[in-house]
XYZ file of C-alpha atoms in Angstrom:
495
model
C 0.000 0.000 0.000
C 1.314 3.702 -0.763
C 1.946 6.286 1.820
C -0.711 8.583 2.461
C 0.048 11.402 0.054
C -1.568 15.083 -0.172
C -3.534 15.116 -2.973
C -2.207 18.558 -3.818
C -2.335 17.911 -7.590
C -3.538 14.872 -10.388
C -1.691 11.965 -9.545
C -0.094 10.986 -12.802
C 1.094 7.478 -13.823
C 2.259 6.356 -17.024
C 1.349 2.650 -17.628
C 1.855 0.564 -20.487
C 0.275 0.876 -23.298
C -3.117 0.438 -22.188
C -6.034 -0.818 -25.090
C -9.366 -1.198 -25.013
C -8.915 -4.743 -22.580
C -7.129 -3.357 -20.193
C -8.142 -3.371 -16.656
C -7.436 -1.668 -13.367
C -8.574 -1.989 -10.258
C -8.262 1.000 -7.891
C -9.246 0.499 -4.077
C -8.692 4.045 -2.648
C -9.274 5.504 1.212
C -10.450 9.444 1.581
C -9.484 10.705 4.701
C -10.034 14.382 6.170
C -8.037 15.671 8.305
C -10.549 17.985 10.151
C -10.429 17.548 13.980
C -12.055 14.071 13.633
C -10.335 12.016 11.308
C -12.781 10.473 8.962
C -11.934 7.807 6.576
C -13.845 5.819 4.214
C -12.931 4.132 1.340
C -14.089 2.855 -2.256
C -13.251 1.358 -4.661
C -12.847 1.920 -8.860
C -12.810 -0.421 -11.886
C -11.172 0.790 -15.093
C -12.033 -1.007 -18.201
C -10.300 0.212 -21.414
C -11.026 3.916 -21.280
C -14.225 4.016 -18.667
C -14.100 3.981 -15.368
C -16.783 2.395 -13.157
C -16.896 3.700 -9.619
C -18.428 1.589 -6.989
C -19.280 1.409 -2.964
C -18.171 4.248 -0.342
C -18.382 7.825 0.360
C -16.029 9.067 -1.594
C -17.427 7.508 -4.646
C -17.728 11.000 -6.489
C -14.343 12.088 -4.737
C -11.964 11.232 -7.589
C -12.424 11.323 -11.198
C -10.769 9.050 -13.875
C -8.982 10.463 -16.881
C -6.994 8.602 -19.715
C -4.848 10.630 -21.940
C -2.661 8.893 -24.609
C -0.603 6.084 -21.618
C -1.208 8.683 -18.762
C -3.910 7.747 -16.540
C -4.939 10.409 -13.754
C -6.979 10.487 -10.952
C -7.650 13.682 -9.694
C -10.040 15.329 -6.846
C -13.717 16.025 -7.166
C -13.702 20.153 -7.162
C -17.429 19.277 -6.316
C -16.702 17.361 -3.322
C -14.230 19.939 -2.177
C -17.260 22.588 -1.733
C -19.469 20.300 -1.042
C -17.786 19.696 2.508
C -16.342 23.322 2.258
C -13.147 21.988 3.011
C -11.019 24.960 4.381
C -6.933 25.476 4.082
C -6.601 23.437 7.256
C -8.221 20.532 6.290
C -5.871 18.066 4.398
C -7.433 15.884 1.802
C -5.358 12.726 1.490
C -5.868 9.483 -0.769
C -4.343 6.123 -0.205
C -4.030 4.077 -3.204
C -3.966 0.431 -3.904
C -3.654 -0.504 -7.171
C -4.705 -5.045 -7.753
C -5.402 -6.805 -10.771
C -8.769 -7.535 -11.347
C -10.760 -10.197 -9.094
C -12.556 -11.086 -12.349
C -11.105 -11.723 -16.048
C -14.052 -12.120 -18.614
C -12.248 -13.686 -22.382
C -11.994 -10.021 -23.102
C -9.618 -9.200 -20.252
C -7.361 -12.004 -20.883
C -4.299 -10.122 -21.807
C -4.831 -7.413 -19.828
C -2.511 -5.218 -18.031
C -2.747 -4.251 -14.334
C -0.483 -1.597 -11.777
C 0.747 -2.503 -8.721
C 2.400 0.276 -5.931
C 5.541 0.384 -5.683
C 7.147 3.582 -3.322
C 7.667 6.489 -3.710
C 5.631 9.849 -5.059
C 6.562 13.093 -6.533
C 5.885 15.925 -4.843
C 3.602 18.547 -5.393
C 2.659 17.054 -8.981
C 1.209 14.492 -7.178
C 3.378 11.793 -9.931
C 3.949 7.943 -8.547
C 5.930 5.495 -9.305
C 4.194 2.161 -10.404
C 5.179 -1.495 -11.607
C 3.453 -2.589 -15.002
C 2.688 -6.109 -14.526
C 1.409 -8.582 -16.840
C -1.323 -9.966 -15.549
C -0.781 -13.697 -17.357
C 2.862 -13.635 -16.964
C 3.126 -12.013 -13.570
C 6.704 -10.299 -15.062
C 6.979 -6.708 -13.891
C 8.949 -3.930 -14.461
C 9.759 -0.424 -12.784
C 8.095 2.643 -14.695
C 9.091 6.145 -14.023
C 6.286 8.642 -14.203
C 5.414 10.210 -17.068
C 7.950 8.051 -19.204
C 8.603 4.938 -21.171
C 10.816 2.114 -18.801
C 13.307 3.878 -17.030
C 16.860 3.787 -18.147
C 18.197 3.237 -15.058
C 20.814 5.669 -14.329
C 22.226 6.551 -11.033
C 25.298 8.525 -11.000
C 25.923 11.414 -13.854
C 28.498 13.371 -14.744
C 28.273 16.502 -17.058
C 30.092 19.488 -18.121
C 29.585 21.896 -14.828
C 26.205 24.162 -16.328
C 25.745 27.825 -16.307
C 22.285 29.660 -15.843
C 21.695 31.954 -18.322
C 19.132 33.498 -16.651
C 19.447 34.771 -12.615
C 17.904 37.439 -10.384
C 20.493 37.687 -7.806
C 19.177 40.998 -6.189
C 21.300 43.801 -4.480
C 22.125 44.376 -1.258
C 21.410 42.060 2.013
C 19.928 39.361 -0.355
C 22.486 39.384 -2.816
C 25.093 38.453 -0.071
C 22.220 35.396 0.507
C 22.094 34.006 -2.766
C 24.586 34.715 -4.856
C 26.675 32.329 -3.054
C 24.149 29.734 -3.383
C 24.132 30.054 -7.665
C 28.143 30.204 -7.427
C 28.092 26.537 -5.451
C 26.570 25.074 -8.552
C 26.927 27.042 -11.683
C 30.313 28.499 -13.362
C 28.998 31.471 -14.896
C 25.477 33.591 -14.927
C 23.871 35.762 -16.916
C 22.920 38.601 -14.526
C 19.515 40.404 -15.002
C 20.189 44.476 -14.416
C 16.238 45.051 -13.064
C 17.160 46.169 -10.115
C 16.411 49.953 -8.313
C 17.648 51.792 -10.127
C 18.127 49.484 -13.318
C 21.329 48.650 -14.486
C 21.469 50.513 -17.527
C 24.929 51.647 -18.389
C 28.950 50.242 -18.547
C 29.306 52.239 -15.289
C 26.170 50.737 -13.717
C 26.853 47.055 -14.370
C 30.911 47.467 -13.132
C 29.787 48.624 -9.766
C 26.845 45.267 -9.420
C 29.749 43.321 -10.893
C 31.812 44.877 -8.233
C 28.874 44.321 -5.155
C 28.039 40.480 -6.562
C 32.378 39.427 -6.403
C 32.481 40.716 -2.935
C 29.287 38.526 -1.883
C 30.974 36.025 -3.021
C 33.027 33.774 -1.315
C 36.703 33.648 -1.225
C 37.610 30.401 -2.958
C 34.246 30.781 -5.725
C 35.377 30.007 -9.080
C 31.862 32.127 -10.395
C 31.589 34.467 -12.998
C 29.164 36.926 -13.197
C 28.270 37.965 -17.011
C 26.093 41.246 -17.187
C 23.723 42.874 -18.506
C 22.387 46.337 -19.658
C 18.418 47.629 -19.480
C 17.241 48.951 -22.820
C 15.434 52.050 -22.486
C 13.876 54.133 -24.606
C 17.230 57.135 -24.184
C 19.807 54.383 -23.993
C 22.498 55.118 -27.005
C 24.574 53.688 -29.294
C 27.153 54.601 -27.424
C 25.811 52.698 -24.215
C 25.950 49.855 -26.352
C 29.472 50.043 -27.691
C 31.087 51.207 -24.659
C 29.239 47.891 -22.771
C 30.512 45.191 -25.525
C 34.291 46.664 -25.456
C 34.430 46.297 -21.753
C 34.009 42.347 -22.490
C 31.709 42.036 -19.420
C 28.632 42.777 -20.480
C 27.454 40.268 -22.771
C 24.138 41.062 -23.674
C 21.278 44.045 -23.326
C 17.506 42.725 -21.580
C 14.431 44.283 -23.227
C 11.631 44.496 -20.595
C 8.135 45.938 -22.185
C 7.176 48.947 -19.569
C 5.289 47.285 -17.349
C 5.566 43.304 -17.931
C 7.557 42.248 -14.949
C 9.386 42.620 -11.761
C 10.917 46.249 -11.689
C 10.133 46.931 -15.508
C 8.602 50.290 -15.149
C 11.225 51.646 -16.587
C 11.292 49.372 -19.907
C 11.012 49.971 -23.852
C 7.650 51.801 -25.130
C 9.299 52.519 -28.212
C 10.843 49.255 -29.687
C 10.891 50.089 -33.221
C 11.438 53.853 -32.904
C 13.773 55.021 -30.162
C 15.219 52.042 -29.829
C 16.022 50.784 -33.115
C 19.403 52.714 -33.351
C 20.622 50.961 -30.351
C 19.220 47.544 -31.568
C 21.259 48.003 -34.881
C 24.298 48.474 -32.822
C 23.644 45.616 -31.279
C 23.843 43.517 -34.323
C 27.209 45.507 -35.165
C 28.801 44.791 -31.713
C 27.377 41.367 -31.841
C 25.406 41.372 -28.940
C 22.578 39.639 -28.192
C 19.103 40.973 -27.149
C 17.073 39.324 -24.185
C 13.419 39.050 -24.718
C 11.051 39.074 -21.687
C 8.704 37.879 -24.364
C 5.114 39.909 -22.916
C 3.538 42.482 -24.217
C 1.983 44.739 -21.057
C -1.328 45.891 -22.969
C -3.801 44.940 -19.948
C -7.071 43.940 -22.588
C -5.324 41.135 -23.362
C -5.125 38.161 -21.238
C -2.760 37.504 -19.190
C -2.408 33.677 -20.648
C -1.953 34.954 -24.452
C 0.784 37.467 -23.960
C 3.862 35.515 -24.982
C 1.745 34.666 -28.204
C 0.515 37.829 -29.132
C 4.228 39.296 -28.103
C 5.524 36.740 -30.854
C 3.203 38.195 -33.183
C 3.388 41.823 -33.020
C 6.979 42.504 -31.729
C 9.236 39.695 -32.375
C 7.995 38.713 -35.810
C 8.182 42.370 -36.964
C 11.129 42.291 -35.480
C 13.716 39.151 -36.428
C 12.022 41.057 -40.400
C 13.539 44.446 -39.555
C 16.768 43.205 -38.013
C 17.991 39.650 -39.407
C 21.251 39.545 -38.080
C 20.498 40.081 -34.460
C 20.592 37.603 -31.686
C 17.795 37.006 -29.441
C 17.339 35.099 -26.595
C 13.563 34.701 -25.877
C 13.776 34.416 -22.131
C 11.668 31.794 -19.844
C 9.832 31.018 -22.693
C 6.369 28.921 -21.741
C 4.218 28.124 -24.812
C 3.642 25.697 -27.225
C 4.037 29.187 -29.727
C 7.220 29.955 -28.160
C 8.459 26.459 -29.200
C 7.489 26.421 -32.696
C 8.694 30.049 -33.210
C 12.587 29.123 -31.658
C 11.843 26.314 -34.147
C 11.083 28.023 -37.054
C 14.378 30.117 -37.339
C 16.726 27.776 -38.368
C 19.641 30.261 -39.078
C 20.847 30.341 -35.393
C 20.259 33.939 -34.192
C 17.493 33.190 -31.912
C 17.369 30.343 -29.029
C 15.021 30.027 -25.588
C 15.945 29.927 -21.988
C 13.042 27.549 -20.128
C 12.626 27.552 -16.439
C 12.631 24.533 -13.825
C 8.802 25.648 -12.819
C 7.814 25.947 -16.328
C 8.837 22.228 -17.184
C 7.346 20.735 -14.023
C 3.987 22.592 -13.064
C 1.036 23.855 -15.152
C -1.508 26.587 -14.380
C -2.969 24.362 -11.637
C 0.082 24.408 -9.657
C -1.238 28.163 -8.480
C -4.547 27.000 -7.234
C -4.545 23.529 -6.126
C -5.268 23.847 -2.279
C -5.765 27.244 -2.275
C -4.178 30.485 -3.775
C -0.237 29.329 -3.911
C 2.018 32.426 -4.345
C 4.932 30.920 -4.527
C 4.218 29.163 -7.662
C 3.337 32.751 -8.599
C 5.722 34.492 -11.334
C 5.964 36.009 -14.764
C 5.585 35.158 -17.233
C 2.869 32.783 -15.392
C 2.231 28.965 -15.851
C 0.351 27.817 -18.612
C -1.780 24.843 -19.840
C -0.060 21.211 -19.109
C -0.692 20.932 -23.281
C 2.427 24.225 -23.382
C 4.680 22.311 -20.665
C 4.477 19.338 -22.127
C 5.926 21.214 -25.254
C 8.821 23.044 -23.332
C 9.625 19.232 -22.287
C 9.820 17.471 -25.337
C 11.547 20.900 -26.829
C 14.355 20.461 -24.158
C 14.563 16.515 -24.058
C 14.583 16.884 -28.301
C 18.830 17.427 -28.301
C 17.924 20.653 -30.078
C 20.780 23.478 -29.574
C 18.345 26.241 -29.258
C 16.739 25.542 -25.654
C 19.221 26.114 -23.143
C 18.889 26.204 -18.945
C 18.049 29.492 -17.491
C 16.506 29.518 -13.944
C 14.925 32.635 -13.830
C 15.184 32.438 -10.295
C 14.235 35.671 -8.511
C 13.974 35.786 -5.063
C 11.725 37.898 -2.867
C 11.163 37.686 0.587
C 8.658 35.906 2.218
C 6.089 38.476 3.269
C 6.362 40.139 0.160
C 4.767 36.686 -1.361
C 2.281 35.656 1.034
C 1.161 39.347 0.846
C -2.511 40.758 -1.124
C -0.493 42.119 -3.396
C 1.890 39.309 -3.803
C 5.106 39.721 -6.136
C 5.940 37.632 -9.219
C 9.034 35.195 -8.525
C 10.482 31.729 -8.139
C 13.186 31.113 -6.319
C 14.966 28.011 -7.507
C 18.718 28.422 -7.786
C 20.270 25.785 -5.187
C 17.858 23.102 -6.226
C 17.548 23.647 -10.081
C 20.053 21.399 -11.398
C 18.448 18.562 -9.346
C 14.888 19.986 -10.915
C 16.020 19.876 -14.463
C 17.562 16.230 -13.826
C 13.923 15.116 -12.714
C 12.281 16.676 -15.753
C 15.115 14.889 -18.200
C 14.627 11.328 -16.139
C 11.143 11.388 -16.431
C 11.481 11.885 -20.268
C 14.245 8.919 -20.398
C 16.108 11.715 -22.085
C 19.106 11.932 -19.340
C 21.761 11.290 -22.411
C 20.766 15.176 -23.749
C 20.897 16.755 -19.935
C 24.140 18.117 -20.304
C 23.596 19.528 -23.709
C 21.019 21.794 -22.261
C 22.450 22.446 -19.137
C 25.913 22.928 -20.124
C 26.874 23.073 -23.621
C 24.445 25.140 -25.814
C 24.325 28.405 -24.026
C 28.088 28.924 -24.255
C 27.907 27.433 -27.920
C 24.814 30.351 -28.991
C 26.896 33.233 -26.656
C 30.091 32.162 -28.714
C 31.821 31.384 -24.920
C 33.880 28.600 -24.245
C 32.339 25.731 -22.674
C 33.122 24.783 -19.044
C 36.388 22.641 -18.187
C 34.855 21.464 -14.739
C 32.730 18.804 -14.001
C 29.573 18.307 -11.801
C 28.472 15.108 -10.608
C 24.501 14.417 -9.955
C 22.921 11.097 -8.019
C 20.035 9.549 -7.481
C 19.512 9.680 -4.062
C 16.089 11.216 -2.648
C 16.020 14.212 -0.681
C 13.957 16.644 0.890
C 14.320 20.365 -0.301
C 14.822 23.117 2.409
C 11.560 24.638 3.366
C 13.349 28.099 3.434
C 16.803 29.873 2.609
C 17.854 32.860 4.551
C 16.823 36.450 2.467
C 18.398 39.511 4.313
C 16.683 40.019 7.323
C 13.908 37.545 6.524
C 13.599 34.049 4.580
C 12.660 33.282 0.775
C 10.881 29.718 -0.401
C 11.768 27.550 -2.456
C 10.584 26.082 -5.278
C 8.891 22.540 -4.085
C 10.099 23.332 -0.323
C 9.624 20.495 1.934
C 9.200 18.008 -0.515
C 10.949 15.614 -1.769
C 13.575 15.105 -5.224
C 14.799 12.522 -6.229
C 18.223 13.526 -7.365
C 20.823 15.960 -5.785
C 24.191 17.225 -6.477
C 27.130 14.959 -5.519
């Protein structure tokens, strides 16, 4: 029997490939933990692609979903407000998954799941053994893949995050030790108050993030300018000569974190800087929104792909662009579509392992809360097979921004995940789960140096399979910040 597990999300298994005989049997206990501990139990029968539930309260307390080999069970919102279950209350399932007591001709080669331990956290995933029901013969399955390839020790280039919110001040001294444990080199976003937005500007962060830094950290800090609509050409030129600033971030007034004082004027003020950008060879970094409030807040990458970028990569060929944290299907197919290698995609730990849902499931969750937001599961399940695919344009870039705690579980909560010291062992789940551990490094360590023309890493980092609970808070300055997934359990860490 499985562990009692918070039923936080859908829990997702992969069995498989289930057809039209197959049959599962699902005996499941609902308990609430109110004050008085209820339990009651029931029981399911799967045949094919309907489910029949049977006896017990909570017979309308999970529904049944089969998508391609994924089956799902996931909570009743009905019965949630039916009992008007509050925050307190925890809703937990206990699963048990048999063959079937009965085998008509029909069900004769039929397939059937059996528990095995372990569950993923937050996404609610398990870990299940396909067994044939004739043969008996069973073999491990991790979730959401084909069979497991068994790894347990890997060794890759050491990886760079090409995309990091280390803050200023008392946080910076927090975390940007914390990104120089694990990564060699960072691109630095310059959002801060005031923005970083000349040579002068970024030498004096540069300057603040080295002396946070500890004494023997072999990190280097690569920075970044703020396009505005009055930065010049000159801004530009004098940046890219230095040799340490190796890129400019276009924020649309308004978009993000600290963007207030972004680009309105894209393709008038700021096209002479732009073309000196494609002189100098420096890339542009997209925070791929566009801020008009009528449309919703779901489309905005799309329509931003439409209107700006588009219009953009037409006017100005030859210039490099990163779009940043990219979280779409659209965003995908667009990277895809430009095959002459001046535009690749950063993609985010949160946006490869949680969907929209991940923001409401148990209540209002800020600190799955950031920008741009989570989308559908049909646009993550695109960033996963973009990054698993080998392809050199998708490259690891955290996006991790850090705010402190109140200032997330506030009314006006700000946008923000903070994943740094646990985002290697993030990206390792999302590229086990796909079977697709042979292409990890690639994306982790070998095609953002290869699009920023860099060299690639000499030292190595070793990752294990060995489960482990993540911190449920990092000290932030005078306060704490929250991780990504705190308190729950991964199931690989750094050596």
């Amino acid at each position: 029997m499985c562990p009692w597990v918070c039923l936080h999300a859908p829990l997702f298994w992969r069995c498989a490939a289930p057809t039209a005989d197959s049959v599962f049997v699902v005996i499941y206990l609902c308990k609430f933990n109110n004050g008085d501990g209820a339990v009651s139990s029931s029981v399911l029968f799967v045949h094919g692609r309907r489910c029949f539930q049977s006896w017990g309260f909570g017979r309308r307390g999970v529904r049944f979903l089969l998508i391609g080999n994924d089956f799902l069970l996931f909570p009743n919102p009905i019965l949630l407000r039916l009992f008007a279950l509050k925050p307190r209350h925890i809703f937990n399932f206990k699963f048990v998954m048999l063959p079937a007591m009965f085998k008509p001709r029909a069900f004769a080669a039929s397939f059937s799941l059996v528990p095995t331990e372990g569950f993923f956290p937050r996404s609610g995933k398990g870990r299940l053994a396909v067994m044939n029901s004739t043969s008996g013969a069973s073999t491990l399955v991790e979730p959401g893949t084909g069979q497991t390839n068994g790894i347990q020790r890997l060794t890759i280039i050491q990886p760079d995050d090409w995309h990091l919110h280390l803050r200023d001040g008392d946080g910076l001294n927090a975390v940007a030790p914390l990104s120089a444990g694990i990564f060699r080199r960072a691109i630095i976003m310059p959002n801060l108050k005031p923005p970083v937005t000349d040579l002068a500007a970024a030498l004096a962060y540069r300057d603040r993030i080295m002396k946070a830094l500890p004494s023997n950290a072999e990190f280097e800090p690569l920075m970044t300018l703020y396009l505005t609509d009055v930065t010049t050409r000159k801004d530009v030129k004098d940046a890219s000569e230095s040799g340490l600033v190796k890129a400019v971030k276009l924020y649309p007034a308004g978009a993000t974190t600290n963007s207030q004082a972004g680009v309105t004027d894209l393709f008038g003020k700021c096209l002479p800087v732009l073309e000196e950008m494609v002189e100098q060879g420096l890339p542009l970094l997209v925070h791929g929104e566009v801020a008009d409030q009528m449309v919703d807040i779901f489309d905005r990458e799309k329509v931003f792909i439409e209107t700006v970028l588009t219009p953009l990569r037409q006017k100005l060929p030859d210039l490099k662009i990163v779009l940043e944290h990219i979280t779409t299907e659209d965003a995908v197919k667009y990277v895809e579509s430009n095959s002459d290698g001046k535009v690749a995609a950063t993609v985010t730990p949160q946006h490869l392992l949680m969907n929209r849902n991940a923001l409401f499931q148990g209540g209002l969750q800020p600190h799955n809360y950031c920008l741009p937001v989570l989308k559908r599961e049909t646009h993550r399940r695109a960033l996963v097979a973009a990054v698993t695919s080998g392809s050199s344009r998708f490259f690891l870039g955290t996006d991790s921004a850090p705010h402190e705690r109140h200032t997330k579980e506030a009314p006006c909560g700000c946008a923000g995940i903070f994943s740094a010291p646990i985002a290697l062992p993030l990206y390792a789940e999302v590229f086990d789960q796909a079977d697709a551990l042979d292409k990890l490094e690639g994306f982790t360590s070998l095609n953002g140096p290869d699009f920023y023309g860099l060299p690639r890493n000499s030292n190595t980092t070793t990752l294990v399979k060995k489960r482990w609970n993540v911190p449920t808070e990092y000290g932030f300055g005078p306060g704490t910040v929250v991780p990504m997934w705190a308190g729950h359990a991964l199931n690989w860490n750094i050596e």
